[in-house]
Amino acid sequence: MDLHLTAARASTEEQAAVDALLGDAESSWDGGARQIERAGRVAFGGEAAHSRRHLLLPVLHAIQERIGWISPGALNYVSMRLNVAPAEAHGVASFYGMFSLSPRPPVTAHVCDDIACMTRGAGVLCAELEKKLGPAGSPCADGQASWQRSSCLGLCERAPATLITAAGKTPREQVIAPGTAEDICSAIGNVAKGKFAAEADTLNAQLSVPQAGQAQLRLLRRVGQIDPASLDDYRRAGGYEALRRAFEWGPERVIREVIESKLVGRGGAAFPTGKKWEAVHLQRHLGRAHYVICNADESEPGTCKDRPLMEMDPHQLIEGMVIAGRAIGSHQGFIYIRGEYRYVLDIVDGALAEAYERGYLGKNILGTGFDFDLLVHTGAGAYECGEESALMESLEGKRGYPRIKPPFPAVVGLYGCPTIINNVETLSAVPSIIREGGDAYASRGTPKNGGTRMLCVAGHVNRPGIYEVRLGMNMKKFIYDVAGGIPDGKKLKAVIPGGSSCPLLTADEIDIAMDYDSVAKAGSMLGSGGMVIMDEDTCMVDMARRIMHFYAHESCGWCIPCREGTTWLRKTLERFHAGMGRVEDIDMIADLAKNMLGRTFCPLGDAAAMPTISIMKKWRGEFEDHLRGRCPYKSAGALVGSR
């Protein structure tokens, strides 16, 4: 039963934001006047109205970007236009972190204090902002702006990072990374007055991608060498040659080459890509639509490797998706980009428009008779939507709850149809596989792990950045020889090898090959490719606290072990780090984490538990030190009790 507890009405500006996206109402189903002379006692247009549920998130984005928050009246208007129950619309809007259901100034500075930025002084930065601007969430700049702490913004190699958003008829963004308190305060003041940086923030290839342009690379070889907005540049560098070859080969040969390449999913699950494609291809005679989804919602703290692939070489991703579509018999693809990547979204949209104009998307691609359309869908700040089934729920206009599996997406996916979901790095590797052949691509890795791997390296390291390495490269050699080692001659204490969900490794455990099997044997994972380096001055209690704060905030709340476990662990770790820990808390933290493992519908519970268990096991002594009532690491002093 739906309860409609408010009679609030949308303002003219809120209605304009919604109507600009949906167009004028066509019937009483979507807010128009009932046409008595036509309808009589029958209402027409209900099926069409119900079919637009997938537009709920885009419409909510339109209001948020225009007004700066979503009012009860705006939600009521959205419910009427999309024929969605008000309770459901509110449930979706309240699920996603980027939507505000309470009034706030039009300008907001999102200051990341997650694990990568934390190692680069985000705690001190936030303390300075509190002195200059007031507490997080309070108005500043004459009431036109506010600042707030944020989870990872996907700018880890440029930490500490800040994203400023400004609502209005033409919403704007400004990235400050790295930035000081003075930089942020100045930018907030300017943006509140309508003054933006003369040029949009763009990736500095030499700083963010130190290997940019090197000939031995596959995924990054064009970064910094071509104009990402130019399809002609991409073609001159060999672009879309693989697509022509894929059409010549046909689906079976393409899938065979991908299987032989030993490419596995680069988002963390490491499932064989070719086998996933084959499972959908074999259902081509069942008469159901097939879908290709690119998971570009990389929001795990410490991870930002997919961003430069979209920002600096978007046509490589598009080409990979069209090849995937041809291989599985799909005519519709989606790129689900995390909401914080709005500046990347504009780049991808431009590349899609050019690909349509030049015949690489749309009807009769390259005269082959094959049709394939590609749409971009924007997330809204929910880490849970990185899980494949939750992502599909979000695409359908719902809360990002995970689905119970089986059935798996290859059988029952988007809209109940067979679907493949791969991340940006995986799909971007496909053109190289088709150009050079599966066996040649596989030879670049280890016997069981084919090809290269993208890594974002952040934290206490001399050369942070996004790198592409052969699978099997030694981790210690990579950290010291490629990424430049630890600054100021300090000792290495810990490494997160593949994103915040991975068990941490000590300095004595990193002399291993970086492939899936070797890292698993060492007790961790390559995960999402987010490597965070910590030096000898890092407080591991505080690191455990910040990791758990993220997972408690991002838990969707569906599973009791995850919802309650992450909340209690966060509270206990915060109390412990604030100097109010008890001896019995140490074993209780470990037990709580272990009791979450394998007891949740999706991997988020495991993601919260695994790093916590590893920290408690390997750095138990630091927890015992905290029982004296203070953090023994001066560099972390500003972080004590900060949350």
XYZ file of C-alpha atoms in Angstrom:
643
model
C 0.000 0.000 0.000
C 1.392 3.401 -0.976
C 1.067 6.270 1.466
C 1.047 9.764 0.003
C 1.545 11.914 3.077
C 2.214 15.302 1.528
C 0.363 17.670 -0.742
C 3.537 19.588 -1.596
C 3.721 20.903 -5.143
C 6.768 21.352 -7.331
C 7.987 24.840 -8.103
C 7.972 26.152 -11.657
C 11.729 25.632 -11.868
C 11.490 22.058 -10.580
C 8.793 21.273 -13.112
C 10.914 22.777 -15.861
C 13.863 20.531 -14.912
C 11.665 17.428 -15.148
C 9.818 18.476 -18.314
C 13.095 19.291 -20.089
C 13.981 15.608 -19.822
C 10.568 13.962 -20.194
C 8.868 16.363 -22.566
C 5.238 17.404 -22.287
C 2.707 15.089 -20.660
C 0.741 13.120 -23.244
C -2.031 11.596 -21.128
C -3.482 11.539 -17.644
C -1.112 8.686 -16.855
C 1.921 10.988 -16.888
C 0.385 14.157 -15.491
C -1.562 15.445 -18.469
C -5.221 16.339 -18.653
C -7.600 13.469 -19.184
C -9.113 13.557 -22.669
C -12.731 12.734 -21.860
C -13.870 12.887 -25.465
C -11.288 10.254 -26.413
C -10.934 8.158 -23.304
C -14.507 8.021 -22.042
C -14.439 5.426 -19.300
C -11.132 3.943 -20.477
C -7.645 5.281 -19.788
C -5.208 4.980 -22.679
C -1.419 5.195 -22.459
C -0.833 3.231 -19.246
C 1.626 0.782 -20.778
C 3.774 3.586 -22.185
C 3.724 5.407 -18.854
C 4.775 2.329 -16.889
C 7.609 1.637 -19.347
C 9.500 4.784 -18.324
C 10.531 3.660 -14.839
C 14.167 3.523 -16.028
C 14.080 7.324 -16.338
C 13.654 7.809 -12.579
C 17.360 8.297 -11.806
C 17.985 10.643 -14.766
C 15.004 12.763 -13.694
C 16.219 12.914 -10.088
C 19.644 13.955 -11.391
C 17.990 16.722 -13.416
C 16.326 18.173 -10.306
C 19.421 17.826 -8.127
C 21.591 19.539 -10.729
C 19.079 22.328 -11.351
C 18.023 23.120 -7.766
C 20.709 21.604 -5.545
C 18.285 19.338 -3.665
C 15.075 17.349 -4.241
C 12.017 18.714 -2.441
C 8.865 16.747 -1.497
C 6.981 18.702 -4.151
C 9.531 17.767 -6.795
C 9.253 14.097 -5.813
C 5.469 14.285 -6.092
C 5.769 15.753 -9.581
C 8.242 13.059 -10.634
C 5.885 10.388 -9.282
C 3.027 11.802 -11.334
C 5.054 12.166 -14.545
C 6.539 8.662 -14.394
C 3.504 6.992 -12.828
C 5.652 5.741 -9.948
C 4.224 5.470 -6.437
C 5.459 8.380 -4.256
C 6.806 5.969 -1.653
C 8.867 4.216 -4.335
C 10.199 7.484 -5.717
C 11.213 8.550 -2.207
C 12.783 5.154 -1.583
C 14.963 5.478 -4.678
C 15.918 9.105 -4.019
C 16.883 8.345 -0.410
C 19.038 5.364 -1.425
C 21.620 7.256 -3.484
C 24.196 9.440 -1.771
C 24.320 12.146 -4.445
C 20.662 13.085 -3.955
C 19.856 15.466 -1.115
C 16.312 15.389 0.279
C 16.921 18.335 2.587
C 17.649 21.945 1.591
C 21.268 22.858 1.029
C 23.115 25.656 -0.750
C 23.506 25.334 -4.522
C 27.303 25.044 -4.305
C 28.820 22.040 -2.507
C 32.485 21.131 -2.086
C 32.945 17.382 -1.688
C 36.271 16.863 0.100
C 37.543 13.290 -0.021
C 38.916 11.892 3.224
C 38.951 8.232 2.177
C 41.979 5.953 2.412
C 44.083 7.306 -0.491
C 43.455 10.952 0.379
C 43.820 10.139 4.066
C 47.429 9.091 3.468
C 48.013 12.420 1.736
C 46.835 14.662 4.559
C 43.049 14.776 4.123
C 42.580 14.755 7.908
C 44.648 17.906 8.358
C 42.969 19.461 5.312
C 39.479 18.908 6.746
C 40.569 20.317 10.114
C 41.778 23.498 8.363
C 38.507 23.782 6.433
C 36.560 23.551 9.686
C 38.527 26.518 11.018
C 38.065 28.557 7.841
C 34.534 27.599 6.755
C 32.903 26.091 9.802
C 31.834 22.487 10.437
C 31.140 20.206 7.484
C 27.597 20.743 6.221
C 27.252 24.285 7.539
C 26.600 27.175 5.086
C 29.461 29.396 4.006
C 30.114 32.000 1.291
C 27.109 34.085 2.420
C 24.919 31.015 2.551
C 25.535 30.084 -1.096
C 27.853 27.135 -0.441
C 28.788 24.374 1.973
C 31.468 21.725 2.206
C 31.231 18.102 3.257
C 33.472 15.114 3.750
C 33.243 12.594 0.945
C 34.087 9.002 0.195
C 36.523 8.266 -2.645
C 36.062 10.551 -5.675
C 38.139 8.411 -8.023
C 41.027 10.898 -8.129
C 43.341 8.846 -5.927
C 46.580 9.520 -7.808
C 46.001 13.266 -7.303
C 45.141 13.153 -3.592
C 43.902 14.983 -1.627
C 41.003 15.625 -3.979
C 37.967 17.912 -3.936
C 34.987 18.086 -6.306
C 32.911 21.279 -6.320
C 29.406 21.067 -7.793
C 27.215 24.071 -8.594
C 23.493 23.662 -9.285
C 21.667 25.816 -11.814
C 20.190 25.887 -15.300
C 23.679 25.021 -16.494
C 25.169 22.835 -13.719
C 28.930 23.068 -13.386
C 31.755 21.173 -11.729
C 35.300 21.994 -10.745
C 37.973 19.539 -9.662
C 40.746 20.593 -7.303
C 43.281 17.805 -7.008
C 45.582 18.021 -5.227
C 44.398 21.039 -3.281
C 45.115 23.000 -0.119
C 42.566 24.570 2.212
C 43.372 27.943 0.643
C 42.749 26.551 -2.855
C 39.403 25.091 -1.833
C 38.202 28.172 0.056
C 39.123 30.421 -2.854
C 37.374 28.158 -5.370
C 34.229 27.929 -3.227
C 34.058 31.701 -2.998
C 34.505 32.119 -6.735
C 32.022 29.419 -7.712
C 29.429 30.842 -5.314
C 29.758 34.097 -7.280
C 29.422 32.285 -10.611
C 33.144 32.398 -11.418
C 34.625 29.135 -12.664
C 38.102 28.169 -13.774
C 38.801 29.331 -17.320
C 39.398 25.754 -18.480
C 37.737 22.541 -17.349
C 39.901 20.222 -15.314
C 41.513 17.609 -17.539
C 43.785 14.707 -16.830
C 47.478 15.568 -17.010
C 48.746 12.466 -18.756
C 52.364 12.995 -17.710
C 51.448 13.170 -14.019
C 48.476 10.817 -13.737
C 49.664 8.249 -16.295
C 53.478 8.161 -16.052
C 53.750 5.500 -18.775
C 51.537 7.400 -21.240
C 52.425 6.702 -24.860
C 54.950 3.929 -24.247
C 54.969 1.502 -27.182
C 54.794 -1.718 -25.144
C 51.464 -0.756 -23.621
C 48.120 -1.949 -24.878
C 45.395 -0.130 -22.967
C 47.308 3.095 -22.329
C 49.370 3.385 -25.477
C 47.229 6.171 -26.974
C 46.776 8.150 -23.740
C 48.380 11.555 -24.167
C 49.129 10.808 -27.828
C 45.706 11.495 -29.362
C 42.873 13.931 -28.879
C 40.165 11.923 -27.057
C 37.533 14.065 -28.788
C 38.782 13.083 -32.255
C 37.639 9.870 -33.904
C 40.075 10.564 -36.734
C 42.968 10.589 -34.263
C 41.780 7.257 -32.908
C 41.566 5.761 -36.387
C 45.050 6.988 -37.320
C 46.332 5.134 -34.261
C 44.724 1.878 -35.390
C 41.271 2.450 -33.965
C 38.242 0.503 -35.241
C 40.464 -1.891 -37.213
C 39.565 -4.606 -34.710
C 35.861 -3.951 -35.270
C 36.211 -4.519 -39.020
C 38.102 -7.739 -38.350
C 35.477 -8.875 -35.850
C 32.783 -8.462 -38.505
C 34.883 -10.515 -40.930
C 35.462 -13.287 -38.381
C 31.933 -13.627 -37.043
C 30.771 -14.184 -33.447
C 32.160 -17.705 -32.912
C 35.707 -16.758 -33.937
C 35.630 -13.591 -31.825
C 34.513 -15.504 -28.739
C 37.146 -18.177 -29.347
C 39.911 -15.566 -29.504
C 38.697 -13.932 -26.277
C 38.688 -17.343 -24.563
C 42.205 -18.084 -25.837
C 43.413 -14.681 -24.614
C 42.710 -15.820 -21.022
C 41.190 -12.432 -20.331
C 39.327 -12.442 -17.033
C 37.134 -9.727 -15.583
C 39.223 -6.819 -14.328
C 36.596 -5.515 -11.922
C 37.495 -7.916 -9.122
C 35.626 -11.180 -9.742
C 38.158 -12.409 -12.365
C 35.588 -14.572 -14.211
C 36.749 -15.697 -17.709
C 35.369 -13.100 -20.125
C 35.067 -15.378 -23.144
C 33.099 -17.978 -21.206
C 30.650 -15.322 -20.052
C 30.144 -14.166 -23.641
C 29.760 -17.733 -24.886
C 27.000 -18.437 -22.351
C 24.901 -15.592 -23.773
C 25.793 -16.314 -27.417
C 24.471 -19.880 -27.059
C 21.027 -18.478 -26.200
C 20.729 -16.503 -29.464
C 17.947 -18.715 -30.836
C 15.597 -18.245 -27.867
C 14.094 -15.021 -29.213
C 15.002 -12.791 -26.259
C 16.896 -9.503 -26.372
C 20.536 -9.608 -25.285
C 22.275 -6.712 -23.539
C 25.858 -5.515 -23.059
C 26.571 -3.445 -19.943
C 29.815 -1.679 -19.148
C 30.287 -1.319 -15.407
C 32.047 2.057 -15.096
C 30.921 2.560 -11.505
C 34.391 2.153 -10.011
C 33.762 3.515 -6.531
C 35.865 1.254 -4.318
C 38.240 3.443 -2.292
C 41.679 3.589 -3.846
C 40.435 2.674 -7.328
C 40.476 4.992 -10.347
C 42.113 2.975 -13.134
C 39.096 3.042 -15.465
C 38.799 6.828 -15.418
C 41.722 7.598 -17.785
C 40.514 4.962 -20.264
C 37.225 6.843 -20.607
C 38.735 10.292 -20.258
C 41.656 9.901 -22.658
C 40.657 7.069 -25.046
C 36.844 6.668 -25.039
C 36.616 5.195 -28.549
C 38.619 2.161 -27.413
C 35.816 1.350 -24.970
C 33.127 1.978 -27.583
C 34.883 -0.307 -30.062
C 35.162 -3.058 -27.450
C 31.460 -2.790 -26.639
C 30.355 -2.993 -30.281
C 32.535 -6.093 -30.724
C 30.962 -7.609 -27.600
C 27.499 -6.789 -28.926
C 28.223 -8.486 -32.241
C 29.644 -11.535 -30.467
C 26.617 -12.189 -28.243
C 23.904 -11.000 -30.631
C 23.058 -7.817 -28.744
C 21.707 -4.635 -30.285
C 21.693 -2.477 -27.158
C 24.468 -1.539 -24.769
C 24.717 0.634 -21.673
C 27.645 2.387 -20.009
C 26.894 2.856 -16.302
C 29.236 5.654 -15.167
C 29.575 6.624 -11.508
C 27.883 9.924 -10.745
C 31.053 11.601 -9.495
C 32.545 11.259 -13.010
C 30.304 13.917 -14.536
C 33.261 15.538 -16.284
C 34.105 12.139 -17.821
C 30.472 11.672 -18.845
C 30.677 14.706 -21.120
C 33.740 13.234 -22.857
C 32.076 9.854 -23.381
C 28.880 11.508 -24.654
C 30.922 13.438 -27.205
C 32.656 10.274 -28.386
C 29.323 8.459 -28.716
C 27.872 11.290 -30.800
C 30.865 11.173 -33.139
C 30.677 7.369 -33.408
C 27.003 7.626 -34.402
C 27.768 10.344 -36.926
C 30.535 8.301 -38.566
C 28.632 4.997 -38.709
C 30.326 3.064 -35.904
C 27.111 3.029 -33.862
C 23.450 2.896 -34.841
C 21.930 1.225 -37.877
C 23.859 -0.895 -40.392
C 27.295 -0.366 -38.809
C 30.015 -0.236 -41.492
C 27.504 -1.544 -44.022
C 27.333 -4.963 -42.348
C 23.626 -4.905 -41.543
C 24.384 -5.058 -37.813
C 22.626 -2.525 -35.561
C 23.942 -1.512 -32.136
C 22.924 1.392 -29.926
C 24.833 2.578 -26.886
C 23.461 4.694 -24.035
C 25.136 6.259 -21.014
C 23.448 5.969 -17.624
C 24.726 7.906 -14.630
C 24.970 6.405 -11.158
C 24.225 8.490 -8.103
C 26.739 7.674 -5.400
C 26.016 4.077 -4.349
C 28.990 1.712 -4.014
C 26.557 -1.208 -3.943
C 25.746 -0.542 -7.611
C 29.208 -1.778 -8.548
C 27.787 -5.265 -7.888
C 26.404 -6.495 -11.198
C 22.855 -7.337 -10.140
C 22.470 -4.134 -8.091
C 23.694 -2.205 -11.128
C 20.928 -3.731 -13.247
C 18.349 -2.808 -10.616
C 19.640 0.767 -10.757
C 19.437 0.792 -14.566
C 15.809 -0.230 -14.258
C 15.115 2.781 -12.021
C 15.119 1.043 -8.646
C 17.103 1.029 -5.430
C 20.450 -0.673 -5.970
C 19.669 -3.866 -4.065
C 21.524 -7.028 -5.138
C 19.558 -9.904 -6.595
C 19.728 -13.439 -5.275
C 21.842 -15.626 -7.577
C 21.284 -17.929 -9.358
C 19.936 -17.099 -11.867
C 22.990 -15.226 -13.096
C 22.865 -12.244 -15.475
C 23.951 -14.403 -18.426
C 20.545 -16.112 -18.141
C 18.282 -13.572 -16.393
C 19.814 -10.118 -16.501
C 18.598 -6.656 -17.442
C 14.808 -6.678 -17.886
C 14.935 -10.448 -17.427
C 17.062 -11.000 -20.548
C 20.534 -12.556 -21.046
C 23.150 -9.913 -20.246
C 26.926 -9.616 -20.090
C 28.441 -7.144 -17.654
C 32.127 -6.266 -17.913
C 34.047 -3.315 -16.588
C 35.819 -0.611 -18.596
C 39.258 -2.222 -18.513
C 37.928 -5.609 -19.632
C 35.998 -4.235 -22.602
C 38.828 -1.868 -23.549
C 41.181 -4.856 -23.834
C 39.019 -6.529 -26.488
C 40.247 -4.487 -29.513
C 43.862 -5.442 -28.716
C 42.889 -9.116 -28.465
C 41.191 -9.033 -31.872
C 44.086 -7.131 -33.501
C 46.923 -9.346 -32.282
C 45.089 -12.603 -31.598
C 44.143 -14.344 -28.392
C 47.329 -16.364 -27.998
C 49.561 -13.323 -28.485
C 47.600 -11.351 -25.910
C 47.729 -14.247 -23.442
C 51.524 -14.449 -23.807
C 51.842 -11.030 -22.194
C 50.777 -12.493 -18.861
C 51.300 -15.769 -17.016
C 50.157 -19.221 -18.184
C 46.871 -18.856 -16.258
C 46.478 -15.066 -16.380
C 46.578 -13.478 -19.820
C 47.496 -9.952 -20.828
C 48.188 -6.805 -18.878
C 46.598 -5.259 -15.784
C 45.770 -1.680 -14.899
C 46.708 -0.449 -11.442
C 46.036 2.829 -9.679
C 48.858 3.424 -7.205
C 48.248 5.955 -4.446
C 49.282 6.758 -0.904
C 52.842 6.987 0.403
C 54.667 6.507 -2.885
C 56.922 8.815 -4.886
C 55.195 8.357 -8.245
C 51.469 7.852 -7.720
C 49.534 7.248 -10.904
C 47.705 4.814 -13.155
C 49.953 2.102 -14.576
C 49.637 -0.822 -16.973
C 51.797 -3.854 -16.141
C 52.165 -7.412 -17.335
C 50.341 -9.862 -15.135
C 53.022 -11.648 -13.150
C 55.299 -8.668 -12.518
C 56.867 -8.705 -9.052
C 54.923 -6.465 -6.654
C 57.958 -5.300 -4.691
C 59.825 -4.444 -7.873
C 56.811 -2.542 -9.136
C 56.445 -0.458 -5.964
C 60.111 0.457 -5.696
C 61.362 0.521 -9.302
C 58.297 1.660 -11.236
C 56.343 3.688 -8.683
C 59.482 5.146 -7.096
C 59.337 3.678 -3.610
C 58.423 5.340 -0.318
C 58.990 9.111 0.128
C 61.564 10.552 2.499
C 63.375 7.261 2.900
C 60.713 5.832 5.184
C 59.938 2.161 5.534
C 56.985 0.425 3.954
C 54.416 -0.833 6.465
C 51.426 -2.101 4.504
C 49.969 -2.477 1.011
C 46.353 -2.699 -0.083
C 46.935 -4.579 -3.362
C 43.593 -4.172 -5.099
C 41.126 -1.819 -3.425
C 39.793 -1.375 0.092
C 38.033 -4.759 0.105
C 41.321 -6.697 -0.094
C 43.212 -8.130 2.883
C 46.296 -6.013 3.533
C 49.847 -7.256 3.002
C 52.823 -6.446 5.203
C 56.197 -5.287 3.868
C 57.471 -8.862 4.196
C 54.673 -10.276 2.019
C 55.017 -8.226 -1.175
C 57.882 -10.103 -2.873
C 55.352 -11.947 -5.033
C 54.141 -12.041 -8.620
C 51.170 -9.792 -9.363
C 48.815 -12.339 -10.846
C 45.536 -13.629 -9.486
C 46.861 -16.975 -8.254
C 50.032 -15.668 -6.607
C 48.303 -12.840 -4.762
C 45.557 -15.227 -3.633
C 48.215 -17.615 -2.317
C 49.639 -14.707 -0.294
C 46.225 -14.245 1.289
C 44.867 -11.278 -0.685
C 43.464 -10.293 -4.098
C 44.242 -8.113 -7.105
C 40.629 -6.972 -6.780
C 39.639 -3.753 -8.514
C 43.219 -2.623 -9.168
C 43.444 0.055 -6.473
C 46.846 -0.203 -4.762
C 47.346 1.975 -1.672
C 50.804 2.185 -0.091
C 51.281 2.970 3.616
C 54.547 3.959 5.277
C 55.814 3.270 8.773
C 53.973 6.274 10.291
C 50.504 5.047 9.295
C 48.117 4.232 12.134
C 46.543 0.909 11.222
C 43.752 1.365 13.774
C 42.767 4.551 11.995
C 43.039 2.810 8.623
C 40.689 0.070 9.841
C 38.334 2.763 11.164
C 38.165 4.626 7.849
C 37.692 1.462 5.799
C 34.818 0.357 8.024
C 33.263 3.827 7.979
C 32.990 3.506 4.196
C 31.357 0.079 4.237
C 28.924 0.968 7.041
C 27.858 4.023 5.049
C 27.514 2.085 1.784
C 25.722 -0.996 3.108
C 22.307 -1.149 1.460
C 20.840 -2.518 4.692
C 19.189 -5.568 3.153
C 21.258 -8.206 5.005
C 21.268 -8.130 8.798
C 24.880 -9.403 9.177
C 26.139 -6.618 6.908
C 23.846 -3.835 8.118
C 24.396 -4.495 11.827
C 27.937 -5.825 11.572
C 29.407 -2.864 9.705
C 27.596 -0.400 11.982
C 28.841 -1.967 15.203
C 32.359 -2.368 13.831
C 32.423 1.281 12.773
C 31.269 2.458 16.197
C 33.733 0.209 18.016
C 36.695 1.225 15.836
C 35.870 4.918 16.178
C 35.663 4.577 19.943
C 38.887 2.585 19.996
C 40.805 5.095 17.919
C 39.468 7.946 20.052
C 41.228 6.428 23.045
C 38.213 4.804 24.694
C 38.887 1.190 23.738
C 38.666 -1.802 26.038
C 40.811 -4.927 26.084
C 37.846 -7.119 25.156
C 37.132 -4.945 22.098
C 40.137 -6.351 20.245
C 38.816 -9.902 20.062
C 35.253 -8.664 19.608
C 36.232 -6.685 16.472
C 37.847 -9.766 14.947
C 34.878 -11.969 15.851
C 32.321 -9.531 14.440
C 34.217 -9.354 11.155
C 34.518 -13.139 10.895
C 30.797 -13.547 11.530
C 30.006 -11.458 8.439
C 32.043 -13.603 6.046
C 29.888 -15.580 3.638
C 26.629 -14.546 5.284
C 25.394 -11.797 2.972
C 23.534 -11.675 -0.350
C 26.365 -9.774 -2.068
C 30.128 -9.431 -1.461
C 29.885 -6.128 0.471
C 29.866 -7.914 3.826
C 32.974 -9.867 2.854
C 34.557 -6.675 1.510
C 34.176 -5.042 4.915
C 35.301 -8.084 6.856
C 38.429 -9.159 4.974
C 40.604 -6.047 5.421
C 39.491 -5.770 9.053
C 40.452 -9.357 9.818
C 43.865 -8.908 8.190
C 44.587 -5.682 10.106
C 43.558 -7.230 13.422
C 45.760 -10.252 12.768
C 48.877 -8.481 11.503
C 48.844 -5.260 13.527
C 47.208 -6.354 16.774
C 50.016 -4.668 18.683
C 48.826 -1.241 17.507
C 45.399 -1.889 18.969
C 47.031 -2.802 22.250
C 49.039 0.448 22.092
C 45.788 2.414 21.735
C 44.593 1.069 25.060
C 46.934 3.622 26.631
C 44.496 6.293 25.475
C 46.309 7.882 22.557
C 47.367 7.229 18.989
C 51.130 6.574 19.012
C 51.541 8.043 15.526
C 51.933 11.801 15.579
C 51.216 12.063 11.860
C 47.764 10.618 12.525
C 47.102 12.827 15.533
C 44.752 15.135 13.625
C 42.632 12.117 12.743
C 41.946 10.952 16.278
C 38.221 11.227 16.966
C 37.678 13.077 13.686
C 34.631 10.999 12.814
